[in-house]
GROMACS .gro file of C-alpha atoms in nm:
model
  511
    1MET     CA    1  -0.012   0.021  -0.026
    2GLU     CA    2   0.153   0.330  -0.093
    3PHE     CA    3   0.123   0.564   0.229
    4ASN     CA    4   0.003   0.920   0.136
    5ARG     CA    5  -0.200   1.199   0.236
    6LYS     CA    6  -0.448   1.112   0.010
    7ASP     CA    7  -0.480   0.761   0.091
    8PRO     CA    8  -0.822   0.616   0.147
    9ALA     CA    9  -0.751   0.301   0.322
   10MET     CA   10  -0.559   0.514   0.608
   11THR     CA   11  -0.872   0.754   0.645
   12ARG     CA   12  -1.129   0.481   0.624
   13MET     CA   13  -0.974   0.277   0.889
   14LEU     CA   14  -0.953   0.554   1.146
   15ALA     CA   15  -1.289   0.643   1.073
   16SER     CA   16  -1.450   0.330   1.103
   17SER     CA   17  -1.263   0.230   1.420
   18THR     CA   18  -1.350   0.535   1.589
   19ALA     CA   19  -1.692   0.503   1.494
   20LEU     CA   20  -1.755   0.142   1.602
   21VAL     CA   21  -1.574   0.183   1.889
   22LEU     CA   22  -1.846   0.443   2.018
   23SER     CA   23  -2.104   0.267   1.898
   24LEU     CA   24  -1.976  -0.016   2.107
   25SER     CA   25  -1.980   0.228   2.423
   26ALA     CA   26  -2.318   0.383   2.362
   27THR     CA   27  -2.447   0.045   2.338
   28GLY     CA   28  -2.361  -0.047   2.708
   29ALA     CA   29  -2.524   0.259   2.814
   30LEU     CA   30  -2.836   0.085   2.938
   31ALA     CA   31  -2.887  -0.043   3.268
   32ASP     CA   32  -3.097  -0.133   3.530
   33VAL     CA   33  -3.112  -0.263   3.912
   34THR     CA   34  -3.104  -0.633   3.873
   35PRO     CA   35  -2.819  -0.813   3.630
   36GLU     CA   36  -3.137  -0.965   3.433
   37GLN     CA   37  -3.288  -0.650   3.336
   38VAL     CA   38  -2.991  -0.470   3.291
   39TRP     CA   39  -2.891  -0.794   2.990
   40GLU     CA   40  -3.265  -0.740   2.884
   41SER     CA   41  -3.227  -0.378   2.821
   42TRP     CA   42  -2.895  -0.395   2.605
   43GLN     CA   43  -3.050  -0.626   2.417
   44ALA     CA   44  -3.324  -0.469   2.340
   45LEU     CA   45  -3.095  -0.157   2.247
   46TYR     CA   46  -2.890  -0.364   1.991
   47ALA     CA   47  -3.198  -0.459   1.825
   48ALA     CA   48  -3.299  -0.098   1.841
   49GLY     CA   49  -2.988   0.009   1.659
   50GLY     CA   50  -3.032  -0.231   1.361
   51GLN     CA   51  -2.796  -0.466   1.558
   52GLN     CA   52  -2.776  -0.854   1.548
   53ILE     CA   53  -2.641  -1.038   1.854
   54THR     CA   54  -2.587  -1.441   1.904
   55VAL     CA   55  -2.453  -1.553   2.269
   56GLY     CA   56  -2.338  -1.867   2.357
   57SER     CA   57  -2.477  -1.878   2.735
   58ALA     CA   58  -2.650  -1.686   2.963
   59THR     CA   59  -2.648  -1.833   3.304
   60ARG     CA   60  -2.691  -1.717   3.650
   61ASN     CA   61  -2.370  -1.798   3.913
   62GLY     CA   62  -2.494  -1.652   4.256
   63ASP     CA   63  -2.515  -1.288   4.255
   64THR     CA   64  -2.395  -1.278   3.891
   65LEU     CA   65  -2.561  -1.330   3.550
   66GLU     CA   66  -2.287  -1.482   3.293
   67VAL     CA   67  -2.288  -1.418   2.954
   68SER     CA   68  -2.018  -1.551   2.692
   69GLY     CA   69  -1.960  -1.596   2.367
   70LEU     CA   70  -2.119  -1.283   2.291
   71VAL     CA   71  -2.133  -1.186   1.908
   72VAL     CA   72  -2.248  -0.861   1.769
   73THR     CA   73  -2.286  -0.792   1.419
   74HIS     CA   74  -2.467  -0.529   1.179
   75LYS     CA   75  -2.492  -0.483   0.771
   76ASP     CA   76  -2.534  -0.122   0.701
   77GLU     CA   77  -2.744  -0.016   0.381
   78LEU     CA   78  -2.445  -0.021   0.135
   79GLY     CA   79  -2.347  -0.377   0.230
   80GLY     CA   80  -2.076  -0.308   0.488
   81THR     CA   81  -2.036  -0.471   0.778
   82TYR     CA   82  -1.874  -0.513   1.136
   83ALA     CA   83  -1.852  -0.769   1.446
   84VAL     CA   84  -1.770  -0.743   1.782
   85SER     CA   85  -1.698  -1.066   1.967
   86ILE     CA   86  -1.726  -1.060   2.398
   87ASP     CA   87  -1.595  -1.409   2.513
   88ARG     CA   88  -1.700  -1.263   2.898
   89LEU     CA   89  -1.977  -1.040   2.997
   90ASP     CA   90  -2.059  -1.049   3.380
   91PHE     CA   91  -2.382  -0.871   3.515
   92SER     CA   92  -2.312  -0.846   3.931
   93ASP     CA   93  -2.535  -0.731   4.156
   94LYS     CA   94  -2.366  -0.538   4.422
   95GLY     CA   95  -2.670  -0.541   4.693
   96ASP     CA   96  -2.721  -0.164   4.670
   97GLY     CA   97  -2.955  -0.116   4.375
   98THR     CA   98  -2.663  -0.124   4.135
   99VAL     CA   99  -2.551  -0.349   3.921
  100ALA     CA  100  -2.129  -0.385   3.816
  101ILE     CA  101  -2.059  -0.485   3.486
  102THR     CA  102  -1.707  -0.643   3.395
  103MET     CA  103  -1.593  -0.784   3.004
  104SER     CA  104  -1.326  -0.926   2.861
  105GLU     CA  105  -1.011  -0.719   2.858
  106THR     CA  106  -0.974  -0.736   2.503
  107LEU     CA  107  -1.262  -0.735   2.233
  108PRO     CA  108  -1.182  -0.827   1.850
  109MET     CA  109  -1.385  -0.636   1.605
  110GLN     CA  110  -1.361  -0.723   1.198
  111LEU     CA  111  -1.483  -0.448   0.973
  112ALA     CA  112  -1.591  -0.594   0.589
  113PHE     CA  113  -1.671  -0.258   0.318
  114PRO     CA  114  -1.851  -0.252  -0.014
  115GLU     CA  115  -1.684  -0.393  -0.302
  116THR     CA  116  -1.731  -0.092  -0.496
  117ASP     CA  117  -1.557   0.144  -0.224
  118ASP     CA  118  -1.237   0.303  -0.281
  119GLY     CA  119  -1.061   0.152   0.009
  120PRO     CA  120  -0.988  -0.151   0.213
  121SER     CA  121  -1.209  -0.442   0.180
  122SER     CA  122  -1.178  -0.570   0.532
  123ILE     CA  123  -1.007  -0.427   0.838
  124LYS     CA  124  -0.941  -0.664   1.184
  125LEU     CA  125  -0.924  -0.451   1.522
  126THR     CA  126  -0.846  -0.517   1.909
  127ILE     CA  127  -0.960  -0.308   2.170
  128SER     CA  128  -0.795  -0.342   2.532
  129GLN     CA  129  -0.954  -0.193   2.860
  130PRO     CA  130  -0.793  -0.324   3.149
  131GLY     CA  131  -0.919  -0.206   3.468
  132ALA     CA  132  -1.248  -0.089   3.347
  133VAL     CA  133  -1.560  -0.012   3.608
  134ILE     CA  134  -1.857  -0.004   3.518
  135THR     CA  135  -2.165   0.061   3.743
  136ALA     CA  136  -2.522   0.055   3.603
  137GLY     CA  137  -2.847   0.150   3.861
  138GLY     CA  138  -3.161   0.307   3.871
  139THR     CA  139  -3.479   0.168   3.722
  140VAL     CA  140  -3.618   0.054   3.447
  141GLU     CA  141  -3.743   0.393   3.328
  142ALA     CA  142  -3.447   0.591   3.370
  143THR     CA  143  -3.098   0.427   3.408
  144ARG     CA  144  -2.782   0.564   3.534
  145TYR     CA  145  -2.455   0.402   3.397
  146ASP     CA  146  -2.108   0.550   3.524
  147PHE     CA  147  -1.766   0.387   3.363
  148ASP     CA  148  -1.413   0.460   3.428
  149ALA     CA  149  -1.161   0.302   3.216
  150PRO     CA  150  -0.797   0.387   3.292
  151THR     CA  151  -0.658   0.301   2.969
  152VAL     CA  152  -0.854   0.189   2.663
  153SER     CA  153  -0.636   0.118   2.358
  154ILE     CA  154  -0.724  -0.002   1.971
  155THR     CA  155  -0.460  -0.183   1.752
  156LEU     CA  156  -0.490  -0.273   1.419
  157ASP     CA  157  -0.453  -0.581   1.317
  158GLU     CA  158  -0.509  -0.639   0.975
  159VAL     CA  159  -0.607  -0.446   0.675
  160LYS     CA  160  -0.680  -0.593   0.338
  161ASP     CA  161  -0.738  -0.426  -0.015
  162GLU     CA  162  -0.967  -0.483  -0.265
  163ASP     CA  163  -0.806  -0.803  -0.376
  164GLY     CA  164  -0.760  -0.943  -0.059
  165LYS     CA  165  -0.404  -0.878  -0.002
  166ALA     CA  166  -0.243  -0.757   0.340
  167LEU     CA  167  -0.140  -0.438   0.347
  168ASP     CA  168   0.184  -0.325   0.567
  169THR     CA  169  -0.010  -0.084   0.766
  170ALA     CA  170  -0.009  -0.036   1.181
  171ALA     CA  171  -0.193   0.147   1.397
  172THR     CA  172  -0.264   0.236   1.769
  173MET     CA  173  -0.474   0.444   1.951
  174VAL     CA  174  -0.468   0.519   2.310
  175MET     CA  175  -0.686   0.663   2.591
  176THR     CA  176  -0.618   0.726   2.940
  177GLU     CA  177  -0.847   0.852   3.213
  178ALA     CA  178  -1.166   0.809   3.042
  179ARG     CA  179  -1.448   0.859   3.288
  180GLY     CA  180  -1.814   0.967   3.211
  181SER     CA  181  -2.177   0.864   3.265
  182TYR     CA  182  -2.531   0.822   3.073
  183LEU     CA  183  -2.874   0.853   3.172
  184MET     CA  184  -3.111   0.677   2.998
  185SER     CA  185  -3.515   0.719   2.977
  186ARG     CA  186  -3.643   0.474   2.778
  187SER     CA  187  -4.037   0.456   2.651
  188ASP     CA  188  -4.184   0.233   2.398
  189GLU     CA  189  -4.066   0.445   2.076
  190THR     CA  190  -3.761   0.676   2.212
  191VAL     CA  191  -3.439   0.656   2.419
  192ALA     CA  192  -3.363   0.966   2.595
  193LEU     CA  193  -3.032   1.031   2.707
  194ASP     CA  194  -2.818   1.234   2.923
  195SER     CA  195  -2.417   1.172   2.882
  196ASN     CA  196  -2.114   1.314   2.961
  197PHE     CA  197  -1.732   1.208   2.929
  198THR     CA  198  -1.413   1.351   3.011
  199ILE     CA  199  -1.037   1.167   2.894
  200LYS     CA  200  -0.712   1.306   2.983
  201SER     CA  201  -0.547   1.228   2.636
  202MET     CA  202  -0.568   1.035   2.345
  203ALA     CA  203  -0.259   0.949   2.099
  204LEU     CA  204  -0.326   0.798   1.776
  205ASP     CA  205   0.005   0.642   1.587
  206LEU     CA  206  -0.032   0.517   1.232
  207ALA     CA  207   0.237   0.384   0.986
  208GLY     CA  208   0.215   0.214   0.649
  209SER     CA  209   0.446   0.113   0.336
  210SER     CA  210   0.428  -0.001  -0.008
  211PRO     CA  211   0.690  -0.268  -0.172
  212GLU     CA  212   0.566  -0.131  -0.511
  213THR     CA  213   0.612   0.212  -0.476
  214SER     CA  214   0.866   0.233  -0.170
  215GLY     CA  215   0.667   0.497  -0.021
  216LYS     CA  216   0.612   0.492   0.357
  217GLY     CA  217   0.470   0.713   0.632
  218THR     CA  218   0.413   0.816   0.992
  219PHE     CA  219   0.096   1.016   1.115
  220LYS     CA  220   0.096   1.096   1.475
  221ILE     CA  221  -0.140   1.291   1.713
  222SER     CA  222  -0.219   1.380   2.044
  223ILE     CA  223  -0.498   1.527   2.235
  224ALA     CA  224  -0.541   1.628   2.582
  225ASP     CA  225  -0.814   1.679   2.807
  226LEU     CA  226  -1.097   1.575   2.596
  227LYS     CA  227  -1.447   1.671   2.688
  228GLY     CA  228  -1.775   1.589   2.576
  229ALA     CA  229  -2.156   1.610   2.664
  230THR     CA  230  -2.504   1.488   2.465
  231ARG     CA  231  -2.851   1.548   2.566
  232GLY     CA  232  -3.135   1.400   2.327
  233ASN     CA  233  -3.433   1.178   2.198
  234PHE     CA  234  -3.328   0.885   1.995
  235LEU     CA  235  -3.573   0.679   1.749
  236GLY     CA  236  -3.550   0.342   1.606
  237PRO     CA  237  -3.376   0.312   1.256
  238GLU     CA  238  -3.692   0.306   1.062
  239ILE     CA  239  -3.812   0.621   1.168
  240MET     CA  240  -3.441   0.784   1.128
  241ALA     CA  241  -3.414   0.669   0.737
  242ASN     CA  242  -3.678   0.975   0.683
  243MET     CA  243  -3.477   1.278   0.903
  244ALA     CA  244  -3.795   1.525   0.844
  245LYS     CA  245  -4.038   1.206   0.992
  246ALA     CA  246  -3.774   1.159   1.260
  247LEU     CA  247  -3.813   1.555   1.370
  248ASN     CA  248  -4.159   1.525   1.379
  249SER     CA  249  -4.173   1.216   1.573
  250GLY     CA  250  -3.933   1.387   1.844
  251PHE     CA  251  -3.608   1.334   1.754
  252SER     CA  252  -3.352   1.555   1.899
  253THR     CA  253  -2.991   1.579   1.985
  254ASP     CA  254  -2.764   1.864   2.160
  255SER     CA  255  -2.376   1.764   2.187
  256THR     CA  256  -2.059   1.977   2.255
  257PHE     CA  257  -1.688   1.873   2.233
  258SER     CA  258  -1.412   2.032   2.367
  259PHE     CA  259  -1.051   1.951   2.353
  260GLY     CA  260  -0.733   2.128   2.514
  261PRO     CA  261  -0.344   2.113   2.345
  262MET     CA  262  -0.288   1.902   2.009
  263SER     CA  263  -0.013   1.796   1.827
  264ILE     CA  264   0.028   1.637   1.512
  265ASP     CA  265   0.329   1.495   1.303
  266LEU     CA  266   0.322   1.378   0.956
  267ASP     CA  267   0.647   1.237   0.794
  268VAL     CA  268   0.587   1.097   0.418
  269THR     CA  269   0.839   0.950   0.148
  270ASP     CA  270   0.664   0.843  -0.172
  271SER     CA  271   0.830   0.873  -0.547
  272ASN     CA  272   0.848   1.284  -0.534
  273GLY     CA  273   1.064   1.294  -0.191
  274PRO     CA  274   1.016   1.356   0.156
  275VAL     CA  275   0.668   1.556   0.285
  276LYS     CA  276   0.664   1.645   0.632
  277MET     CA  277   0.412   1.838   0.873
  278ALA     CA  278   0.410   1.921   1.219
  279GLY     CA  279   0.114   2.149   1.406
  280THR     CA  280  -0.007   2.249   1.745
  281ALA     CA  281  -0.306   2.382   1.879
  282THR     CA  282  -0.396   2.523   2.213
  283GLY     CA  283  -0.786   2.407   2.188
  284GLY     CA  284  -1.074   2.335   1.979
  285GLY     CA  285  -1.437   2.202   1.960
  286PHE     CA  286  -1.733   2.147   1.808
  287VAL     CA  287  -2.140   2.172   1.853
  288LEU     CA  288  -2.409   1.978   1.692
  289GLY     CA  289  -2.751   2.091   1.819
  290VAL     CA  290  -3.043   1.926   1.634
  291ASP     CA  291  -3.446   1.928   1.649
  292LYS     CA  292  -3.752   2.001   1.484
  293THR     CA  293  -3.713   2.394   1.509
  294ARG     CA  294  -3.306   2.403   1.415
  295VAL     CA  295  -3.023   2.251   1.314
  296ASN     CA  296  -2.721   2.387   1.422
  297TYR     CA  297  -2.348   2.301   1.355
  298GLY     CA  298  -2.030   2.469   1.422
  299THR     CA  299  -1.638   2.436   1.512
  300SER     CA  300  -1.332   2.610   1.660
  301LEU     CA  301  -0.955   2.587   1.707
  302THR     CA  302  -0.732   2.812   1.849
  303GLY     CA  303  -0.391   2.898   1.905
  304ALA     CA  304  -0.266   2.695   1.586
  305ASN     CA  305   0.110   2.689   1.423
  306PHE     CA  306   0.171   2.440   1.136
  307SER     CA  307   0.490   2.407   0.955
  308LEU     CA  308   0.496   2.225   0.632
  309SER     CA  309   0.812   2.134   0.399
  310GLY     CA  310   0.823   1.888   0.068
  311PRO     CA  311   0.952   1.882  -0.319
  312ASP     CA  312   0.635   2.121  -0.420
  313ILE     CA  313   0.727   2.395  -0.181
  314PRO     CA  314   0.933   2.628  -0.330
  315PHE     CA  315   1.163   2.679  -0.001
  316PRO     CA  316   1.258   2.483   0.303
  317GLU     CA  317   1.001   2.545   0.508
  318LEU     CA  318   0.614   2.661   0.498
  319THR     CA  319   0.496   2.793   0.814
  320PHE     CA  320   0.163   2.947   0.876
  321GLY     CA  321  -0.048   3.012   1.214
  322PHE     CA  322  -0.376   3.177   1.345
  323GLY     CA  323  -0.519   3.278   1.694
  324GLU     CA  324  -0.870   3.152   1.642
  325THR     CA  325  -1.049   2.953   1.348
  326ALA     CA  326  -1.443   2.925   1.418
  327PHE     CA  327  -1.734   2.816   1.189
  328ASN     CA  328  -2.106   2.802   1.270
  329VAL     CA  329  -2.434   2.788   1.104
  330LEU     CA  330  -2.789   2.785   1.243
  331MET     CA  331  -3.087   2.753   1.037
  332PRO     CA  332  -3.481   2.628   1.050
  333ALA     CA  333  -3.478   2.236   0.984
  334SER     CA  334  -3.858   2.247   0.939
  335LYS     CA  335  -4.118   2.378   0.674
  336SER     CA  336  -4.310   2.649   0.901
  337ASP     CA  337  -4.556   2.909   0.839
  338THR     CA  338  -4.362   3.196   1.028
  339PRO     CA  339  -3.991   3.328   1.011
  340GLN     CA  340  -3.715   3.129   1.228
  341ASP     CA  341  -3.394   3.244   1.383
  342PHE     CA  342  -3.034   3.162   1.156
  343ALA     CA  343  -2.725   3.272   1.183
  344PHE     CA  344  -2.375   3.198   0.958
  345LEU     CA  345  -2.047   3.299   1.106
  346ALA     CA  346  -1.707   3.222   0.967
  347LYS     CA  347  -1.357   3.362   1.116
  348LEU     CA  348  -1.015   3.356   1.091
  349VAL     CA  349  -0.832   3.573   1.360
  350ASP     CA  350  -0.471   3.695   1.333
  351LEU     CA  351  -0.365   3.456   1.044
  352THR     CA  352   0.045   3.472   1.010
  353VAL     CA  353   0.248   3.292   0.714
  354SER     CA  354   0.652   3.274   0.732
  355GLU     CA  355   0.854   3.572   0.559
  356ASP     CA  356   0.944   3.307   0.275
  357VAL     CA  357   0.552   3.338   0.118
  358TRP     CA  358   0.579   3.689   0.186
  359GLY     CA  359   0.924   3.717   0.010
  360LEU     CA  360   0.773   3.517  -0.317
  361PHE     CA  361   0.586   3.868  -0.412
  362ASP     CA  362   0.694   4.173  -0.145
  363PRO     CA  363   1.091   4.088  -0.094
  364ALA     CA  364   1.153   4.429  -0.058
  365ALA     CA  365   0.888   4.441   0.228
  366THR     CA  366   0.676   4.719   0.114
  367LEU     CA  367   0.354   4.570   0.246
  368SER     CA  368   0.262   4.534   0.651
  369ARG     CA  369   0.317   4.236   0.777
  370GLU     CA  370   0.057   4.244   1.067
  371PRO     CA  371  -0.162   3.941   1.112
  372ALA     CA  372  -0.477   3.931   0.887
  373THR     CA  373  -0.834   3.853   1.005
  374PHE     CA  374  -1.139   3.754   0.812
  375ILE     CA  375  -1.519   3.768   1.003
  376LEU     CA  376  -1.845   3.746   0.895
  377ASP     CA  377  -2.123   3.735   1.147
  378THR     CA  378  -2.504   3.716   1.028
  379ARG     CA  379  -2.814   3.649   1.216
  380GLY     CA  380  -3.204   3.671   1.092
  381THR     CA  381  -3.499   3.525   1.042
  382GLY     CA  382  -3.607   3.347   0.748
  383ARG     CA  383  -3.874   3.001   0.677
  384TRP     CA  384  -3.861   2.681   0.451
  385LEU     CA  385  -4.157   2.655   0.215
  386ALA     CA  386  -4.100   2.297   0.201
  387ASP     CA  387  -3.972   1.991   0.411
  388ILE     CA  388  -3.590   2.039   0.282
  389MET     CA  389  -3.524   1.696   0.509
  390ASP     CA  390  -3.746   1.479   0.325
  391PRO     CA  391  -3.579   1.259   0.122
  392ALA     CA  392  -3.837   1.305  -0.132
  393PHE     CA  393  -3.762   1.718  -0.153
  394GLN     CA  394  -3.641   1.810  -0.512
  395SER     CA  395  -3.578   2.158  -0.557
  396THR     CA  396  -3.660   2.289  -0.876
  397GLY     CA  397  -3.401   2.569  -0.916
  398THR     CA  398  -3.667   2.830  -1.067
  399GLU     CA  399  -3.881   2.805  -0.740
  400PRO     CA  400  -3.678   2.887  -0.417
  401PRO     CA  401  -3.776   2.647  -0.136
  402GLY     CA  402  -3.735   2.913   0.146
  403GLN     CA  403  -3.820   3.280   0.236
  404LEU     CA  404  -3.528   3.536   0.359
  405ASN     CA  405  -3.731   3.775   0.581
  406SER     CA  406  -3.464   3.958   0.756
  407LEU     CA  407  -3.063   4.012   0.781
  408ASP     CA  408  -2.846   4.177   1.050
  409LEU     CA  409  -2.499   4.226   0.986
  410THR     CA  410  -2.324   4.176   1.321
  411GLN     CA  411  -1.961   4.175   1.213
  412PHE     CA  412  -1.756   4.186   0.904
  413LEU     CA  413  -1.411   4.286   0.930
  414VAL     CA  414  -1.161   4.197   0.675
  415LYS     CA  415  -0.817   4.294   0.786
  416ALA     CA  416  -0.486   4.250   0.603
  417ALA     CA  417  -0.122   4.430   0.456
  418GLY     CA  418  -0.242   4.746   0.663
  419ALA     CA  419  -0.572   4.831   0.503
  420GLN     CA  420  -0.900   4.745   0.688
  421VAL     CA  421  -1.270   4.703   0.566
  422ALA     CA  422  -1.558   4.674   0.869
  423ALA     CA  423  -1.903   4.687   0.803
  424THR     CA  424  -2.233   4.645   1.014
  425GLY     CA  425  -2.589   4.661   0.940
  426GLY     CA  426  -2.938   4.533   0.914
  427LEU     CA  427  -3.223   4.460   0.612
  428THR     CA  428  -3.561   4.332   0.571
  429PHE     CA  429  -3.687   4.223   0.288
  430ASP     CA  430  -4.068   4.216   0.185
  431ASN     CA  431  -4.127   3.852   0.004
  432ASN     CA  432  -4.441   3.998  -0.181
  433ASP     CA  433  -4.233   4.247  -0.366
  434LEU     CA  434  -4.015   4.029  -0.652
  435GLN     CA  435  -4.019   4.321  -0.943
  436THR     CA  436  -3.836   4.615  -0.748
  437PHE     CA  437  -3.512   4.450  -0.736
  438GLN     CA  438  -3.590   4.205  -1.075
  439GLY     CA  439  -3.685   3.912  -0.886
  440MET     CA  440  -3.540   3.966  -0.529
  441PRO     CA  441  -3.715   4.013  -0.225
  442ALA     CA  442  -3.742   4.445  -0.171
  443PRO     CA  443  -3.466   4.495   0.080
  444SER     CA  444  -3.534   4.796   0.352
  445GLY     CA  445  -3.272   4.896   0.589
  446GLN     CA  446  -2.874   5.020   0.586
  447ILE     CA  447  -2.540   4.940   0.616
  448ASN     CA  448  -2.247   5.118   0.746
  449VAL     CA  449  -1.864   5.043   0.598
  450SER     CA  450  -1.594   5.243   0.714
  451ILE     CA  451  -1.267   5.161   0.532
  452THR     CA  452  -0.887   5.249   0.645
  453GLY     CA  453  -0.572   5.213   0.494
  454VAL     CA  454  -0.661   5.157   0.147
  455GLN     CA  455  -0.508   5.436  -0.022
  456LYS     CA  456  -0.178   5.334   0.113
  457LEU     CA  457  -0.242   4.958   0.006
  458ILE     CA  458  -0.296   5.098  -0.353
  459ASP     CA  459   0.033   5.316  -0.356
  460ASN     CA  460   0.243   5.025  -0.260
  461LEU     CA  461   0.082   4.774  -0.483
  462ILE     CA  462   0.158   5.018  -0.747
  463ALA     CA  463   0.523   5.070  -0.648
  464MET     CA  464   0.533   4.680  -0.631
  465GLY     CA  465   0.408   4.681  -0.998
  466LEU     CA  466   0.118   4.440  -0.914
  467LEU     CA  467  -0.150   4.699  -0.984
  468PRO     CA  468  -0.121   4.894  -1.314
  469ASP     CA  469  -0.173   5.280  -1.289
  470ASP     CA  470  -0.523   5.246  -1.491
  471GLN     CA  471  -0.656   5.037  -1.245
  472ALA     CA  472  -0.543   5.210  -0.955
  473MET     CA  473  -0.744   5.527  -1.105
  474GLY     CA  474  -1.037   5.318  -1.163
  475ALA     CA  475  -1.013   5.191  -0.785
  476ARG     CA  476  -0.980   5.549  -0.658
  477MET     CA  477  -1.293   5.709  -0.881
  478MET     CA  478  -1.492   5.369  -0.719
  479LEU     CA  479  -1.413   5.504  -0.358
  480GLY     CA  480  -1.483   5.862  -0.455
  481MET     CA  481  -1.839   5.739  -0.567
  482PHE     CA  482  -1.948   5.502  -0.282
  483THR     CA  483  -1.753   5.667   0.007
  484ARG     CA  484  -1.703   5.986   0.169
  485PRO     CA  485  -1.362   6.085   0.413
  486GLY     CA  486  -1.335   5.953   0.772
  487SER     CA  487  -1.258   6.116   1.094
  488ALA     CA  488  -0.899   5.957   1.064
  489PRO     CA  489  -0.609   5.981   0.815
  490ASP     CA  490  -0.681   5.743   0.498
  491GLU     CA  491  -1.026   5.666   0.626
  492VAL     CA  492  -1.355   5.651   0.431
  493THR     CA  493  -1.684   5.566   0.528
  494SER     CA  494  -2.015   5.527   0.340
  495LEU     CA  495  -2.366   5.444   0.439
  496LEU     CA  496  -2.553   5.188   0.199
  497GLU     CA  497  -2.922   5.238   0.228
  498PHE     CA  498  -3.230   5.053   0.087
  499LYS     CA  499  -3.549   5.258   0.107
  500ASP     CA  500  -3.804   5.379  -0.091
  501GLY     CA  501  -3.739   5.142  -0.370
  502GLY     CA  502  -3.406   5.280  -0.439
  503PHE     CA  503  -3.054   5.177  -0.339
  504PHE     CA  504  -2.872   5.501  -0.182
  505ALA     CA  505  -2.478   5.559  -0.063
  506ASN     CA  506  -2.427   5.875   0.145
  507GLY     CA  507  -2.804   5.983   0.006
  508GLN     CA  508  -2.729   5.957  -0.346
  509ARG     CA  509  -2.967   5.761  -0.556
  510LEU     CA  510  -2.789   5.481  -0.738
  511GLN     CA  511  -3.079   5.265  -0.850
   0.00000   0.00000   0.00000
């Protein structure tokens, strides 16, 4: 196998193994006050998740229900399968209304992928969790499950390609001090979950080589202080196949995840030469919220610094970093007769690149090297005219599936090379007037714009030979038409207004 940054086998292996571990952990979340009830609840949850189980035996031995030869299998809609084997699973009555759950320290897993997939045909893994402590208690209706695992490791035992040939690939993931709890409440059709977890550290090591191409490489990532929480109502797979139906039936989830210091290290050698990348970050995370009223998704990363070298880079090493990057989107999830809230945020704060990059087009250091920033923060109201989550939904392209009612520009900021553009404002839209602005709902409102340092930037670009004089003159004329002098040197401002069926800049009607 050729090990490189575009290798689908490595990506698929990592994603699949992680997803299956999480699936197995979640499956263990049901518990009750007696060993038999715990075991029955487990089996019911497996079935609700579309999984099949086979059991060698389940016998009562004193205060312990001993289950042996347990195999959990699942087949997805694309034909992929996985199987998890648990030699021994004990449910022990502690005598205080709780149940202690212990299982084999090692759990083998097997994954098989559809033949049409671009990646491995099968993967074998081993999960090891020595000293794991699991305690379950509560009632049949509301069950709490607490776990404490000093160390959890996942080892890649075998990867085969589409021809069934074993690949020279190795991988190990190790997590330390994994702790958490689940509170499960079951009804006939739903499972309510309230969970949280912490992991002190996680480290992943990948390595592989290809005898055919002499390519080889390693990838390492370590993350500290992982934390997560999930609350929601979960339904059976039949209902979840139609998201619109699931939302109307009560499906919801709110999840948060965060992590602390992170480092990554990539070292790959192929026919073109060696490629190396290293990076660190101080933290990050993501949020996901879904229910009948909204979908909310966001990610963030802070304090990041990266270095990259390789044969395609025209200097010894490329370095770059940023103070913060974030993305967040909030939008309505279902068809509605009334406007619903939405929001969009994209930001990249304090971006810096190495002097070698600047030197490619500005060797004389004419431009300011100050960190660059881009922020777009908007919110507003709108509504869907159709259920876009319904698999039967198809957009015609001629009739928009939604309406925009209002838009607030909370912050717009672009700052780079000594210049800055900032804007704030708000607009409302008349969806009954599609003629004034040629098919667009007629807007009303204003946007305030401030621009600083742009004249100096134009002068610098002319001096560098990157901006011809005639184009510079055109840019200055446009600024003169739409702006007026501000209070500071090299500052211009503009008030953009939509009113009376027209578009105005600083009181001058432009449409």
